[in-house]
Coordinates of C-alpha atoms in Angstrom, one line a residue:
M446 CA 137.0 90.5 97.3
N447 CA 140.4 89.8 99.0
Q448 CA 141.2 90.6 102.6
S449 CA 143.3 93.6 101.7
M450 CA 140.4 95.2 99.9
R451 CA 138.1 94.4 102.8
S452 CA 140.5 96.1 105.2
E453 CA 140.8 99.1 102.9
I454 CA 137.0 99.5 102.7
R455 CA 136.8 99.4 106.5
D456 CA 139.5 102.0 107.0
V457 CA 137.8 104.4 104.5
V458 CA 134.4 103.9 106.2
A459 CA 136.0 104.5 109.6
G460 CA 137.5 107.7 108.2
L461 CA 134.0 108.9 107.4
R462 CA 132.6 108.4 110.9
E463 CA 132.7 112.2 111.7
K464 CA 130.9 112.9 108.5
A465 CA 128.2 110.3 109.3
V466 CA 127.7 111.8 112.8
S467 CA 127.6 115.3 111.4
D468 CA 125.1 114.4 108.7
L469 CA 122.9 112.5 111.0
A470 CA 122.8 115.4 113.5
A471 CA 121.9 117.8 110.7
L472 CA 119.0 115.6 109.7
V473 CA 117.7 115.2 113.2
R474 CA 117.6 119.0 113.6
L475 CA 115.0 119.0 110.8
D476 CA 111.5 118.2 112.0
S477 CA 110.1 115.8 109.5
T478 CA 107.0 114.7 111.1
L479 CA 104.0 114.0 108.9
G480 CA 103.4 117.0 106.6
N481 CA 106.7 118.7 107.6
E482 CA 109.2 116.7 105.4
I483 CA 110.1 119.4 102.9
P484 CA 113.3 120.8 104.7
A485 CA 114.7 117.4 105.3
Q486 CA 114.0 116.3 101.7
D487 CA 115.7 119.5 100.5
W488 CA 118.7 118.5 102.6
I489 CA 118.9 115.0 101.2
R490 CA 118.5 116.3 97.7
G491 CA 121.7 118.3 98.2
R492 CA 123.5 115.2 99.6
F493 CA 122.5 113.1 96.6
S494 CA 123.7 115.9 94.3
D495 CA 127.0 116.1 96.1
L496 CA 127.5 112.3 95.5
G497 CA 127.1 113.0 91.7
L498 CA 123.8 111.1 91.5
Q499 CA 121.1 112.0 89.0
V500 CA 118.5 113.5 91.3
E501 CA 114.8 113.3 90.7
D502 CA 111.7 114.2 92.7
V503 CA 108.7 111.9 92.8
S504 CA 105.4 113.2 93.9
I505 CA 102.5 111.2 95.5
D506 CA 99.6 111.3 93.1
L507 CA 96.7 109.8 95.1
D508 CA 94.5 109.4 92.0
L509 CA 97.2 107.6 90.2
L510 CA 98.0 105.3 93.1
R511 CA 94.5 104.7 94.4
H512 CA 93.9 101.4 92.5
R513 CA 97.4 100.0 92.9
P514 CA 98.2 97.0 95.1
G515 CA 99.7 98.3 98.3
F516 CA 97.9 101.6 98.3
S517 CA 96.6 103.0 101.6
P518 CA 94.0 105.7 102.1
A519 CA 95.8 109.0 102.9
V520 CA 96.1 110.3 106.4
I521 CA 96.5 113.9 105.1
E522 CA 95.3 114.7 101.6
N523 CA 97.7 117.6 101.0
T524 CA 100.7 116.5 99.0
D525 CA 101.7 119.9 97.7
G526 CA 105.5 120.1 97.8
R527 CA 105.8 116.9 99.8
I528 CA 107.9 114.7 97.5
N529 CA 110.1 111.7 97.5
V530 CA 113.7 112.3 96.5
V531 CA 115.6 109.8 94.4
G532 CA 119.3 109.7 93.5
V533 CA 120.4 107.4 90.7
H534 CA 123.9 106.1 89.9
H535 CA 124.3 105.1 86.3
P536 CA 127.5 103.1 85.7
S537 CA 129.9 104.4 83.2
G538 CA 129.6 102.3 80.0
S539 CA 127.2 99.4 79.9
A540 CA 125.8 98.0 83.1
T541 CA 127.3 94.7 83.8
G542 CA 126.1 94.3 87.4
R543 CA 122.7 93.9 88.9
S544 CA 120.7 96.9 90.0
L545 CA 120.0 97.8 93.6
I546 CA 117.5 100.1 95.5
L547 CA 118.6 101.5 98.8
N548 CA 115.3 102.8 100.4
G549 CA 114.9 104.8 103.5
H550 CA 112.1 107.0 104.9
M551 CA 112.5 110.6 106.0
D552 CA 109.2 111.0 107.9
V553 CA 109.3 110.4 111.7
V554 CA 106.5 109.7 114.2
P555 CA 105.2 112.4 116.5
T556 CA 107.5 113.3 119.5
G557 CA 104.8 112.8 122.2
P558 CA 104.9 115.2 125.2
Q559 CA 108.1 117.1 125.1
D560 CA 108.3 117.4 128.8
L561 CA 109.1 113.7 128.9
W562 CA 112.3 114.4 126.9
S563 CA 115.5 115.3 128.7
R564 CA 116.1 117.8 125.9
S565 CA 114.4 118.9 122.6
P566 CA 113.6 115.9 120.4
F567 CA 115.1 117.8 117.5
D568 CA 118.2 118.8 119.3
P569 CA 120.6 115.9 118.5
H570 CA 122.7 114.8 121.4
V571 CA 125.8 112.5 121.1
E572 CA 126.6 110.3 124.1
G573 CA 129.3 107.7 123.5
D574 CA 128.3 105.7 120.4
W575 CA 124.7 106.8 120.5
I576 CA 122.9 109.8 118.9
Y577 CA 119.7 110.8 120.6
G578 CA 116.9 112.7 118.8
R579 CA 113.6 111.9 117.1
G580 CA 114.2 110.0 113.9
S581 CA 117.9 109.4 114.7
G582 CA 117.4 105.6 114.5
D583 CA 114.1 105.3 112.7
M584 CA 115.4 105.8 110.1
K585 CA 117.6 108.8 109.4
A586 CA 120.7 106.8 110.4
G587 CA 119.9 104.3 107.6
I588 CA 119.7 107.1 105.0
V589 CA 123.0 108.5 106.2
A590 CA 124.5 105.0 106.2
Y591 CA 123.8 104.3 102.6
C592 CA 125.1 107.7 101.6
I593 CA 128.3 107.1 103.5
A594 CA 128.7 103.7 101.9
F595 CA 128.3 105.2 98.4
Q596 CA 130.8 107.9 99.3
A597 CA 133.3 105.3 100.6
L598 CA 133.3 103.5 97.2
Q599 CA 133.9 106.8 95.5
Q600 CA 136.9 107.6 97.7
L601 CA 138.3 104.1 96.9
G602 CA 137.9 104.9 93.2
L603 CA 135.3 102.2 92.8
Q604 CA 131.8 102.3 91.3
P605 CA 128.9 99.9 91.3
A606 CA 128.7 98.0 88.0
G607 CA 124.9 98.2 87.9
Q608 CA 122.4 100.9 88.5
V609 CA 122.0 102.0 92.2
I610 CA 118.9 103.8 93.2
L611 CA 119.0 105.8 96.5
Q612 CA 115.5 106.7 97.7
S613 CA 114.4 109.0 100.5
V614 CA 110.6 108.5 100.8
I615 CA 107.8 110.0 102.9
E616 CA 104.7 108.5 104.5
E617 CA 106.4 105.3 105.6
E618 CA 105.0 105.7 109.1
C619 CA 101.4 105.9 108.0
T620 CA 100.7 104.7 104.5
G621 CA 103.7 103.5 102.5
N622 CA 102.5 105.5 99.6
G623 CA 105.9 107.2 99.2
A624 CA 107.6 104.0 98.2
L625 CA 104.6 103.0 96.2
A626 CA 104.9 106.3 94.2
C627 CA 108.6 105.4 93.4
L628 CA 107.5 102.1 92.1
E629 CA 104.8 103.7 90.0
A630 CA 107.4 106.1 88.7
G631 CA 109.4 103.1 87.2
Y632 CA 112.1 102.7 89.9
H633 CA 112.6 99.0 89.9
A634 CA 115.7 96.9 90.6
D635 CA 116.9 93.3 91.0
A636 CA 117.0 93.8 94.8
A637 CA 116.3 96.3 97.5
I638 CA 117.8 97.0 100.9
I639 CA 115.9 99.0 103.6
P640 CA 118.3 99.7 106.4
E641 CA 115.9 99.9 109.3
P642 CA 117.3 99.7 112.8
M643 CA 116.7 96.0 113.3
E644 CA 119.8 95.1 115.3
Q645 CA 121.7 94.0 112.1
C646 CA 119.2 91.3 111.4
I647 CA 117.9 90.5 107.9
M648 CA 114.2 90.5 108.0
Y649 CA 112.6 88.1 105.5
A650 CA 109.0 88.2 106.8
Q651 CA 106.8 91.1 107.8
L652 CA 103.4 91.4 109.5
G653 CA 100.6 93.2 107.8
V654 CA 99.4 96.4 109.4
M655 CA 95.9 97.9 109.3
W656 CA 94.7 101.2 110.7
L657 CA 91.0 101.7 111.5
Q658 CA 89.0 104.4 113.1
V659 CA 86.0 103.4 115.3
E660 CA 83.4 106.2 115.7
V661 CA 80.7 105.7 118.4
T662 CA 77.7 107.9 118.7
G663 CA 75.8 107.4 121.9
K664 CA 73.2 109.6 123.7
P665 CA 73.9 112.6 125.8
A666 CA 72.4 112.9 129.3
H667 CA 73.0 114.9 132.6
V668 CA 75.1 113.2 135.2
L669 CA 72.1 113.2 137.6
D670 CA 70.6 110.4 135.5
T671 CA 73.4 108.7 133.6
S672 CA 71.2 105.8 132.8
A673 CA 69.3 107.9 130.4
G674 CA 72.3 108.3 128.2
I675 CA 74.7 106.0 126.2
N676 CA 78.3 106.7 127.1
A677 CA 80.2 106.6 123.9
I678 CA 83.6 106.6 125.6
E679 CA 82.6 103.5 127.6
S680 CA 81.4 101.9 124.4
V681 CA 84.7 102.4 122.7
Y682 CA 86.6 100.8 125.6
A683 CA 84.2 97.8 125.5
I684 CA 84.8 97.5 121.8
F685 CA 88.6 97.5 122.2
D686 CA 88.3 94.9 125.0
G687 CA 86.5 92.7 122.4
L688 CA 89.3 93.4 119.9
R689 CA 91.8 92.3 122.6
S690 CA 90.2 88.9 122.6
L691 CA 90.7 88.6 118.9
E692 CA 94.4 89.7 119.4
K693 CA 94.8 86.9 122.0
R694 CA 93.3 84.3 119.7
W695 CA 95.5 85.3 116.7
N696 CA 98.5 85.0 119.1
E697 CA 97.7 81.5 120.2
L698 CA 100.4 79.0 119.1
A699 CA 98.0 77.0 117.0
N700 CA 97.0 80.2 115.0
R701 CA 100.5 81.6 114.5
H702 CA 102.0 81.9 111.0
P703 CA 105.0 79.4 110.7
E704 CA 107.5 82.2 110.4
Y705 CA 106.3 83.5 113.8
V706 CA 106.1 80.4 115.9
G707 CA 109.2 81.4 117.8
H708 CA 107.6 84.7 118.8
T709 CA 105.5 84.7 122.0
H710 CA 103.3 87.6 121.0
P711 CA 103.9 88.5 117.3
V712 CA 100.5 90.3 116.7
N713 CA 99.8 93.5 118.5
F714 CA 96.7 95.7 118.6
N715 CA 97.0 99.3 119.8
L716 CA 94.5 101.8 120.9
G717 CA 96.7 104.7 119.9
K718 CA 94.4 107.8 120.0
I719 CA 91.0 108.5 121.5
S720 CA 88.9 111.6 121.6
G721 CA 85.4 112.1 123.1
G722 CA 83.1 114.0 125.3
E723 CA 82.8 117.7 126.0
W724 CA 81.9 118.2 129.6
G725 CA 82.8 116.5 132.9
S726 CA 79.1 116.3 134.0
T727 CA 77.6 115.2 130.7
V728 CA 77.4 111.6 129.4
P729 CA 79.5 111.7 126.3
S730 CA 77.6 111.2 123.1
R731 CA 80.5 110.7 120.7
C732 CA 83.9 109.1 120.8
V733 CA 86.4 108.4 118.1
A734 CA 89.3 105.9 118.5
D735 CA 92.2 105.3 116.2
I736 CA 93.4 101.6 116.4
R737 CA 96.4 99.9 114.8
V738 CA 96.1 96.1 114.1
G739 CA 98.8 93.7 113.1
F740 CA 98.1 90.5 111.3
Y741 CA 100.0 87.6 109.7
P742 CA 101.4 87.2 106.2
G743 CA 98.9 85.4 104.0
M744 CA 95.9 87.1 105.6
E745 CA 94.2 89.3 103.0
L746 CA 92.8 92.8 103.8
A747 CA 89.2 91.7 103.2
E748 CA 89.6 88.8 105.5
V749 CA 91.1 90.9 108.3
R750 CA 88.4 93.5 107.9
Q751 CA 85.7 90.8 108.1
E752 CA 87.1 89.4 111.3
L753 CA 87.5 92.9 112.9
E754 CA 84.0 93.9 111.9
A755 CA 82.5 90.7 113.1
C756 CA 84.2 91.2 116.5
I757 CA 83.1 94.8 116.8
S758 CA 79.5 94.0 115.8
A759 CA 79.3 91.2 118.4
V760 CA 80.4 93.6 121.1
A761 CA 78.1 96.3 120.0
E762 CA 75.2 93.9 120.0
S763 CA 75.8 92.3 123.3
H764 CA 77.8 94.6 125.7
P765 CA 75.7 96.7 128.0
S766 CA 77.9 99.8 127.4
C767 CA 77.0 99.6 123.7
S768 CA 73.3 99.3 124.0
S769 CA 71.6 101.3 121.2
A770 CA 74.9 103.0 120.3
K771 CA 75.7 103.7 116.6
V772 CA 79.1 102.3 115.6
Q773 CA 80.9 103.3 112.4
I774 CA 84.2 101.9 111.1
H775 CA 86.5 103.9 108.8
Y776 CA 89.7 102.7 107.2
R777 CA 92.5 105.2 106.7
G778 CA 96.2 105.0 106.8
F779 CA 98.0 101.6 106.7
Q780 CA 96.1 98.9 104.7
A781 CA 99.2 96.8 104.1
E782 CA 99.3 93.0 103.8
G783 CA 102.2 91.1 105.3
C784 CA 104.8 89.1 103.2
V785 CA 107.4 86.4 103.3
M786 CA 110.4 86.5 101.0

């Protein structure tokens, strides 16, 4: 590609800036938190159609995916109407170039307390070169960007010489089953680009992620004699303190994966959600905690679970807060191993 063509491409892309901002604002207005992705997916279906792509819907069939590598147990079982949208470019004539997948996720994480926002999280706000709103960066901007890139080629009278597959998937934030469903449906390519907001860096290594739920059953008692009870909430905090020691060990320089030696704290554990108790003057008899664990490429799921369970068991057997408490571990959501390309 000569310098003249590069300059022409830049000019066309610059001319589509307002379209990109408008499209991103339209997507941000559509709440696509878990279970609410349908309106946003309807929008992208129309956008793919406007680009002249062959548009197809791909559902998440849990029974079909359950035994596939990369499957994660569903966070919500209802998949009715919740689909992945795929737009396919087929080159005119025989394909002479390599195929490419451009993959982005439409689902966004919860907003948190709305009173901590300066405006509604689904009311896009443009300030300078930034657009604010839930999902604007992660990763509706990436979806808009690959659509704009494809439109720019069209305006230049160019077309990719190989098949290009644009994917808007769901459940990236909790299972990855949306992308897995697209793989199962036969959408394969020579390469894939996922335009996540990673400061223009090419990521060639990725940590694994595991979600687990720790459920502790203690013993209720009146506050007049707390020693007669087993405080399930205190037990959960003791267990997470124990997991913190495992997190610290994995982050020690001697234990780091070679690709993460330059990171001071690559592995993060998070106590993301906790619920327990029913009365301020009663020793809580039950507590449930949702925990996210990061781990290195090369560590298999079974190995990670074994270490987590050994750590939790050790705390449950030795910590005073856990004395005689019943501890159960459930795995749901991400069960994703890391990778190095």
